[in-house]
Amino acid sequence: MRSFFSSARTFVLGLLLSSTTPLLAQVPLNPAATPAPADTTHKYENPAGVPAGPRKPFFQSKLFKAVAIPAVLIGYGAYTFNGHGFYTNQDAQRDIHRVFPSSQTRVADILIFVPYLELGAVALAGVESRNDRINTLLIIAKSEAIMLGSTFLVKSLSHEERPDGSDNLSFPSGHTAQAFLAASIVHTEFRDKSQWYGIGAYALATSVGVLRMVVDKHWQSDVVAGAGFGILSAHLGYLTHRNRWGRKSIGRDIGVMPTYYGNAPGLCLTWRPSK
């Protein structure tokens, strides 16, 4: 009888040991350290999980492309400023008058806005621009503010006398800056459709610079630097523009046209609300 209970006790003990063995096997003898929580601070930067490509060198960046040409133009204007350089302002003024006699024409006051007329005419003709009209107007407004602020600041600091001696606000040329800003807007908006739109606009802007020298209002340094300020302002307007609301057309309810009241040129903005 005692042997029976001894055998039963051994059998029950064996069952208990066998039932606890899997539980013991699930506990690691040397548990690893708790994994660090995942970094979620940048999880919305690339939700698609597209691997980033190799970083482009600086000379291929948008910033470099935006400032390279304007920097050359402004640099040349500064180099020839106040009669300096291998080809001085006086040399350029003498040569320009060999081709064009001195004149008092005010055509340049109107031509500075003609590229904007081209922009509106091409858009109304049905050619799709890079941006919709409201975003284009926002870019123009921002670029105009940058151009006006920068040119008048430099004018007040440089104190260069005009060729005709009328005042000391010669450097840089505000008319040329305005014309090249508008031409750069036209070129950027329609260059994917045809380069000729930009070529025509830049030809008009160049004629404004030449005319400002013909009427003895600016030196060559003023005109070249003014072109740089105008192009740079337009490029900065595009680089800093982020307020986009899509490309849905808003019809013909917004228009821009140059105006001329007496001796003061201006820009007229019209808006007709949609029904």
PDB file of C-alpha atoms in Angstrom, residues 52-254:
ATOM      1  CA  ALA A  52      16.052  60.863 -50.425  1.00  0.00           C
ATOM      2  CA  GLY A  53      18.309  61.195 -53.429  1.00  0.00           C
ATOM      3  CA  PRO A  54      21.887  62.400 -53.319  1.00  0.00           C
ATOM      4  CA  ARG A  55      22.260  66.007 -52.249  1.00  0.00           C
ATOM      5  CA  LYS A  56      22.910  68.348 -55.177  1.00  0.00           C
ATOM      6  CA  PRO A  57      25.957  70.600 -55.126  1.00  0.00           C
ATOM      7  CA  PHE A  58      25.366  74.259 -54.322  1.00  0.00           C
ATOM      8  CA  PHE A  59      25.847  75.478 -57.896  1.00  0.00           C
ATOM      9  CA  GLN A  60      22.903  73.286 -58.948  1.00  0.00           C
ATOM     10  CA  SER A  61      20.573  74.527 -56.199  1.00  0.00           C
ATOM     11  CA  LYS A  62      17.602  76.798 -56.819  1.00  0.00           C
ATOM     12  CA  LEU A  63      19.137  79.555 -54.727  1.00  0.00           C
ATOM     13  CA  PHE A  64      22.341  79.627 -56.783  1.00  0.00           C
ATOM     14  CA  LYS A  65      20.424  79.651 -60.071  1.00  0.00           C
ATOM     15  CA  ALA A  66      18.240  82.475 -58.764  1.00  0.00           C
ATOM     16  CA  VAL A  67      21.084  84.777 -57.709  1.00  0.00           C
ATOM     17  CA  ALA A  68      23.891  83.919 -60.155  1.00  0.00           C
ATOM     18  CA  ILE A  69      22.942  86.171 -63.099  1.00  0.00           C
ATOM     19  CA  PRO A  70      21.629  89.057 -60.941  1.00  0.00           C
ATOM     20  CA  ALA A  71      24.836  88.932 -58.887  1.00  0.00           C
ATOM     21  CA  VAL A  72      26.939  89.296 -62.051  1.00  0.00           C
ATOM     22  CA  LEU A  73      24.857  92.259 -63.252  1.00  0.00           C
ATOM     23  CA  ILE A  74      24.849  94.020 -59.883  1.00  0.00           C
ATOM     24  CA  GLY A  75      28.550  93.271 -59.474  1.00  0.00           C
ATOM     25  CA  TYR A  76      29.387  94.841 -62.836  1.00  0.00           C
ATOM     26  CA  GLY A  77      27.287  97.872 -61.963  1.00  0.00           C
ATOM     27  CA  ALA A  78      29.143  98.256 -58.677  1.00  0.00           C
ATOM     28  CA  TYR A  79      32.487  97.766 -60.454  1.00  0.00           C
ATOM     29  CA  THR A  80      31.813 100.563 -62.950  1.00  0.00           C
ATOM     30  CA  PHE A  81      30.108 102.765 -60.349  1.00  0.00           C
ATOM     31  CA  ASN A  82      31.168 106.434 -60.234  1.00  0.00           C
ATOM     32  CA  GLY A  83      33.398 106.252 -63.322  1.00  0.00           C
ATOM     33  CA  HIS A  84      35.466 103.192 -62.436  1.00  0.00           C
ATOM     34  CA  GLY A  85      36.244 100.097 -64.497  1.00  0.00           C
ATOM     35  CA  PHE A  86      37.936  99.327 -67.801  1.00  0.00           C
ATOM     36  CA  TYR A  87      34.898 100.708 -69.687  1.00  0.00           C
ATOM     37  CA  THR A  88      33.769 103.720 -67.702  1.00  0.00           C
ATOM     38  CA  ASN A  89      30.344 105.300 -67.509  1.00  0.00           C
ATOM     39  CA  GLN A  90      31.633 108.268 -69.476  1.00  0.00           C
ATOM     40  CA  ASP A  91      32.888 105.970 -72.257  1.00  0.00           C
ATOM     41  CA  ALA A  92      29.519 104.242 -72.450  1.00  0.00           C
ATOM     42  CA  GLN A  93      27.645 107.552 -72.432  1.00  0.00           C
ATOM     43  CA  ARG A  94      29.789 108.882 -75.261  1.00  0.00           C
ATOM     44  CA  ASP A  95      29.260 105.737 -77.340  1.00  0.00           C
ATOM     45  CA  ILE A  96      25.487 105.641 -76.743  1.00  0.00           C
ATOM     46  CA  HIS A  97      25.170 109.210 -78.013  1.00  0.00           C
ATOM     47  CA  ARG A  98      27.135 108.349 -81.110  1.00  0.00           C
ATOM     48  CA  VAL A  99      24.324 105.992 -82.051  1.00  0.00           C
ATOM     49  CA  PHE A 100      21.381 107.819 -80.469  1.00  0.00           C
ATOM     50  CA  PRO A 101      21.328 111.613 -80.168  1.00  0.00           C
ATOM     51  CA  SER A 102      20.245 113.123 -76.858  1.00  0.00           C
ATOM     52  CA  SER A 103      16.484 113.172 -76.403  1.00  0.00           C
ATOM     53  CA  GLN A 104      13.843 114.016 -73.823  1.00  0.00           C
ATOM     54  CA  THR A 105      11.397 111.284 -74.789  1.00  0.00           C
ATOM     55  CA  ARG A 106       9.262 109.722 -72.027  1.00  0.00           C
ATOM     56  CA  VAL A 107       8.618 106.452 -73.847  1.00  0.00           C
ATOM     57  CA  ALA A 108      10.479 104.507 -71.170  1.00  0.00           C
ATOM     58  CA  ASP A 109       7.861 105.567 -68.599  1.00  0.00           C
ATOM     59  CA  ILE A 110       5.292 103.528 -70.540  1.00  0.00           C
ATOM     60  CA  LEU A 111       7.507 100.654 -71.718  1.00  0.00           C
ATOM     61  CA  ILE A 112       8.298  99.570 -68.155  1.00  0.00           C
ATOM     62  CA  PHE A 113       4.778  98.100 -67.861  1.00  0.00           C
ATOM     63  CA  VAL A 114       4.479  96.655 -71.369  1.00  0.00           C
ATOM     64  CA  PRO A 115       5.773  93.199 -70.260  1.00  0.00           C
ATOM     65  CA  TYR A 116       2.808  93.057 -67.873  1.00  0.00           C
ATOM     66  CA  LEU A 117       0.522  93.821 -70.815  1.00  0.00           C
ATOM     67  CA  GLU A 118       2.134  90.918 -72.625  1.00  0.00           C
ATOM     68  CA  LEU A 119       1.541  88.709 -69.583  1.00  0.00           C
ATOM     69  CA  GLY A 120      -2.162  89.570 -69.517  1.00  0.00           C
ATOM     70  CA  ALA A 121      -2.619  89.302 -73.283  1.00  0.00           C
ATOM     71  CA  VAL A 122      -0.995  85.882 -73.513  1.00  0.00           C
ATOM     72  CA  ALA A 123      -3.028  84.613 -70.545  1.00  0.00           C
ATOM     73  CA  LEU A 124      -6.290  85.909 -72.047  1.00  0.00           C
ATOM     74  CA  ALA A 125      -5.357  84.240 -75.336  1.00  0.00           C
ATOM     75  CA  GLY A 126      -5.649  80.895 -73.562  1.00  0.00           C
ATOM     76  CA  VAL A 127      -1.970  80.051 -72.974  1.00  0.00           C
ATOM     77  CA  GLU A 128      -1.659  78.288 -69.620  1.00  0.00           C
ATOM     78  CA  SER A 129       0.820  79.968 -67.298  1.00  0.00           C
ATOM     79  CA  ARG A 130       2.891  78.336 -64.597  1.00  0.00           C
ATOM     80  CA  ASN A 131       0.673  79.683 -61.802  1.00  0.00           C
ATOM     81  CA  ASP A 132      -2.990  80.613 -61.676  1.00  0.00           C
ATOM     82  CA  ARG A 133      -3.884  84.286 -61.759  1.00  0.00           C
ATOM     83  CA  ILE A 134      -4.268  84.920 -58.056  1.00  0.00           C
ATOM     84  CA  ASN A 135      -0.892  83.339 -57.272  1.00  0.00           C
ATOM     85  CA  THR A 136       0.748  85.249 -60.126  1.00  0.00           C
ATOM     86  CA  LEU A 137      -0.631  88.506 -58.703  1.00  0.00           C
ATOM     87  CA  LEU A 138       0.701  87.605 -55.261  1.00  0.00           C
ATOM     88  CA  ILE A 139       4.146  86.904 -56.710  1.00  0.00           C
ATOM     89  CA  ILE A 140       4.082  90.205 -58.617  1.00  0.00           C
ATOM     90  CA  ALA A 141       3.087  92.140 -55.484  1.00  0.00           C
ATOM     91  CA  LYS A 142       5.840  90.505 -53.424  1.00  0.00           C
ATOM     92  CA  SER A 143       8.468  91.032 -56.137  1.00  0.00           C
ATOM     93  CA  GLU A 144       7.466  94.675 -56.577  1.00  0.00           C
ATOM     94  CA  ALA A 145       7.830  95.270 -52.845  1.00  0.00           C
ATOM     95  CA  ILE A 146      11.305  93.689 -52.839  1.00  0.00           C
ATOM     96  CA  MET A 147      12.397  95.673 -55.905  1.00  0.00           C
ATOM     97  CA  LEU A 148      11.092  99.043 -54.701  1.00  0.00           C
ATOM     98  CA  GLY A 149      12.525  98.615 -51.220  1.00  0.00           C
ATOM     99  CA  SER A 150      15.971  97.499 -52.399  1.00  0.00           C
ATOM    100  CA  THR A 151      16.434 100.033 -55.216  1.00  0.00           C
ATOM    101  CA  PHE A 152      15.332 103.063 -53.202  1.00  0.00           C
ATOM    102  CA  LEU A 153      17.502 101.967 -50.280  1.00  0.00           C
ATOM    103  CA  VAL A 154      20.565 101.697 -52.517  1.00  0.00           C
ATOM    104  CA  LYS A 155      19.702 104.996 -54.224  1.00  0.00           C
ATOM    105  CA  SER A 156      19.632 106.767 -50.876  1.00  0.00           C
ATOM    106  CA  LEU A 157      22.969 105.225 -49.858  1.00  0.00           C
ATOM    107  CA  SER A 158      24.914 105.616 -53.115  1.00  0.00           C
ATOM    108  CA  HIS A 159      24.208 109.334 -53.785  1.00  0.00           C
ATOM    109  CA  GLU A 160      25.369 109.075 -57.399  1.00  0.00           C
ATOM    110  CA  GLU A 161      24.614 112.134 -59.526  1.00  0.00           C
ATOM    111  CA  ARG A 162      22.612 111.606 -62.703  1.00  0.00           C
ATOM    112  CA  PRO A 163      24.245 112.407 -66.069  1.00  0.00           C
ATOM    113  CA  ASP A 164      21.998 115.462 -66.454  1.00  0.00           C
ATOM    114  CA  GLY A 165      22.763 116.620 -62.905  1.00  0.00           C
ATOM    115  CA  SER A 166      19.091 116.676 -61.853  1.00  0.00           C
ATOM    116  CA  ASP A 167      19.609 114.818 -58.539  1.00  0.00           C
ATOM    117  CA  ASN A 168      21.776 112.261 -56.709  1.00  0.00           C
ATOM    118  CA  LEU A 169      19.500 109.222 -57.120  1.00  0.00           C
ATOM    119  CA  SER A 170      21.079 107.704 -60.214  1.00  0.00           C
ATOM    120  CA  PHE A 171      22.293 104.284 -58.979  1.00  0.00           C
ATOM    121  CA  PRO A 172      20.560 101.916 -59.682  1.00  0.00           C
ATOM    122  CA  SER A 173      17.987 102.595 -62.411  1.00  0.00           C
ATOM    123  CA  GLY A 174      14.481 102.079 -61.023  1.00  0.00           C
ATOM    124  CA  HIS A 175      12.910 102.107 -64.510  1.00  0.00           C
ATOM    125  CA  THR A 176      15.257  99.340 -65.665  1.00  0.00           C
ATOM    126  CA  ALA A 177      14.656  97.343 -62.500  1.00  0.00           C
ATOM    127  CA  GLN A 178      10.891  97.598 -63.021  1.00  0.00           C
ATOM    128  CA  ALA A 179      11.117  96.539 -66.666  1.00  0.00           C
ATOM    129  CA  PHE A 180      13.370  93.542 -65.994  1.00  0.00           C
ATOM    130  CA  LEU A 181      11.224  92.438 -63.054  1.00  0.00           C
ATOM    131  CA  ALA A 182       8.160  92.323 -65.305  1.00  0.00           C
ATOM    132  CA  ALA A 183      10.145  90.590 -68.054  1.00  0.00           C
ATOM    133  CA  SER A 184      11.377  87.956 -65.612  1.00  0.00           C
ATOM    134  CA  ILE A 185       7.802  87.276 -64.490  1.00  0.00           C
ATOM    135  CA  VAL A 186       6.726  86.786 -68.122  1.00  0.00           C
ATOM    136  CA  HIS A 187       9.675  84.491 -68.815  1.00  0.00           C
ATOM    137  CA  THR A 188       9.058  82.341 -65.733  1.00  0.00           C
ATOM    138  CA  GLU A 189       5.322  82.009 -66.311  1.00  0.00           C
ATOM    139  CA  PHE A 190       5.504  81.014 -70.001  1.00  0.00           C
ATOM    140  CA  ARG A 191       8.953  79.513 -70.562  1.00  0.00           C
ATOM    141  CA  ASP A 192       7.482  76.000 -70.557  1.00  0.00           C
ATOM    142  CA  LYS A 193       5.241  77.005 -73.473  1.00  0.00           C
ATOM    143  CA  SER A 194       7.690  79.049 -75.545  1.00  0.00           C
ATOM    144  CA  GLN A 195      10.940  80.898 -74.904  1.00  0.00           C
ATOM    145  CA  TRP A 196       9.856  83.654 -77.295  1.00  0.00           C
ATOM    146  CA  TYR A 197       7.538  85.191 -74.706  1.00  0.00           C
ATOM    147  CA  GLY A 198      10.506  85.826 -72.432  1.00  0.00           C
ATOM    148  CA  ILE A 199      12.752  86.956 -75.297  1.00  0.00           C
ATOM    149  CA  GLY A 200      10.207  89.598 -76.309  1.00  0.00           C
ATOM    150  CA  ALA A 201       9.789  90.797 -72.724  1.00  0.00           C
ATOM    151  CA  TYR A 202      13.555  91.039 -72.137  1.00  0.00           C
ATOM    152  CA  ALA A 203      13.974  92.931 -75.432  1.00  0.00           C
ATOM    153  CA  LEU A 204      11.473  95.507 -74.184  1.00  0.00           C
ATOM    154  CA  ALA A 205      13.260  95.736 -70.843  1.00  0.00           C
ATOM    155  CA  THR A 206      16.611  96.244 -72.580  1.00  0.00           C
ATOM    156  CA  SER A 207      15.140  99.067 -74.654  1.00  0.00           C
ATOM    157  CA  VAL A 208      14.035 100.758 -71.419  1.00  0.00           C
ATOM    158  CA  GLY A 209      17.625 100.693 -70.134  1.00  0.00           C
ATOM    159  CA  VAL A 210      18.957 102.109 -73.399  1.00  0.00           C
ATOM    160  CA  LEU A 211      16.357 104.880 -73.415  1.00  0.00           C
ATOM    161  CA  ARG A 212      17.243 105.884 -69.863  1.00  0.00           C
ATOM    162  CA  MET A 213      20.812 106.409 -71.047  1.00  0.00           C
ATOM    163  CA  VAL A 214      19.667 108.260 -74.163  1.00  0.00           C
ATOM    164  CA  VAL A 215      17.737 110.812 -72.086  1.00  0.00           C
ATOM    165  CA  ASP A 216      20.782 111.245 -69.790  1.00  0.00           C
ATOM    166  CA  LYS A 217      18.966 109.985 -66.703  1.00  0.00           C
ATOM    167  CA  HIS A 218      21.288 107.051 -65.991  1.00  0.00           C
ATOM    168  CA  TRP A 219      24.815 105.773 -66.500  1.00  0.00           C
ATOM    169  CA  GLN A 220      25.621 102.286 -67.739  1.00  0.00           C
ATOM    170  CA  SER A 221      26.361 101.151 -64.175  1.00  0.00           C
ATOM    171  CA  ASP A 222      22.861 102.235 -63.110  1.00  0.00           C
ATOM    172  CA  VAL A 223      21.173 100.391 -65.972  1.00  0.00           C
ATOM    173  CA  VAL A 224      23.106  97.132 -65.616  1.00  0.00           C
ATOM    174  CA  ALA A 225      22.666  97.047 -61.838  1.00  0.00           C
ATOM    175  CA  GLY A 226      18.986  97.948 -62.218  1.00  0.00           C
ATOM    176  CA  ALA A 227      18.492  94.929 -64.474  1.00  0.00           C
ATOM    177  CA  GLY A 228      20.118  92.776 -61.789  1.00  0.00           C
ATOM    178  CA  PHE A 229      17.889  94.172 -59.041  1.00  0.00           C
ATOM    179  CA  GLY A 230      14.777  93.572 -61.151  1.00  0.00           C
ATOM    180  CA  ILE A 231      15.625  89.960 -62.015  1.00  0.00           C
ATOM    181  CA  LEU A 232      16.719  89.208 -58.443  1.00  0.00           C
ATOM    182  CA  SER A 233      13.482  90.615 -57.002  1.00  0.00           C
ATOM    183  CA  ALA A 234      11.388  88.411 -59.302  1.00  0.00           C
ATOM    184  CA  HIS A 235      13.434  85.316 -58.453  1.00  0.00           C
ATOM    185  CA  LEU A 236      13.126  85.991 -54.732  1.00  0.00           C
ATOM    186  CA  GLY A 237       9.385  86.466 -55.170  1.00  0.00           C
ATOM    187  CA  TYR A 238       9.105  82.981 -56.637  1.00  0.00           C
ATOM    188  CA  LEU A 239      11.479  81.348 -54.156  1.00  0.00           C
ATOM    189  CA  THR A 240       9.561  82.683 -51.151  1.00  0.00           C
ATOM    190  CA  HIS A 241       6.076  82.003 -52.519  1.00  0.00           C
ATOM    191  CA  ARG A 242       4.275  79.211 -50.658  1.00  0.00           C
ATOM    192  CA  ASN A 243       0.642  80.403 -50.506  1.00  0.00           C
ATOM    193  CA  ARG A 244      -0.906  78.194 -53.164  1.00  0.00           C
ATOM    194  CA  TRP A 245      -4.575  77.342 -53.527  1.00  0.00           C
ATOM    195  CA  GLY A 246      -4.380  75.081 -56.572  1.00  0.00           C
ATOM    196  CA  ARG A 247      -4.529  75.849 -60.263  1.00  0.00           C
ATOM    197  CA  LYS A 248      -8.299  76.177 -60.633  1.00  0.00           C
ATOM    198  CA  SER A 249      -9.128  79.002 -63.015  1.00  0.00           C
ATOM    199  CA  ILE A 250     -10.954  81.983 -61.537  1.00  0.00           C
ATOM    200  CA  GLY A 251     -12.110  83.303 -64.915  1.00  0.00           C
ATOM    201  CA  ARG A 252     -11.572  86.804 -66.197  1.00  0.00           C
ATOM    202  CA  ASP A 253     -12.449  88.592 -62.971  1.00  0.00           C
ATOM    203  CA  ILE A 254      -8.933  89.931 -62.277  1.00  0.00           C
TER     204      ILE A 254
END
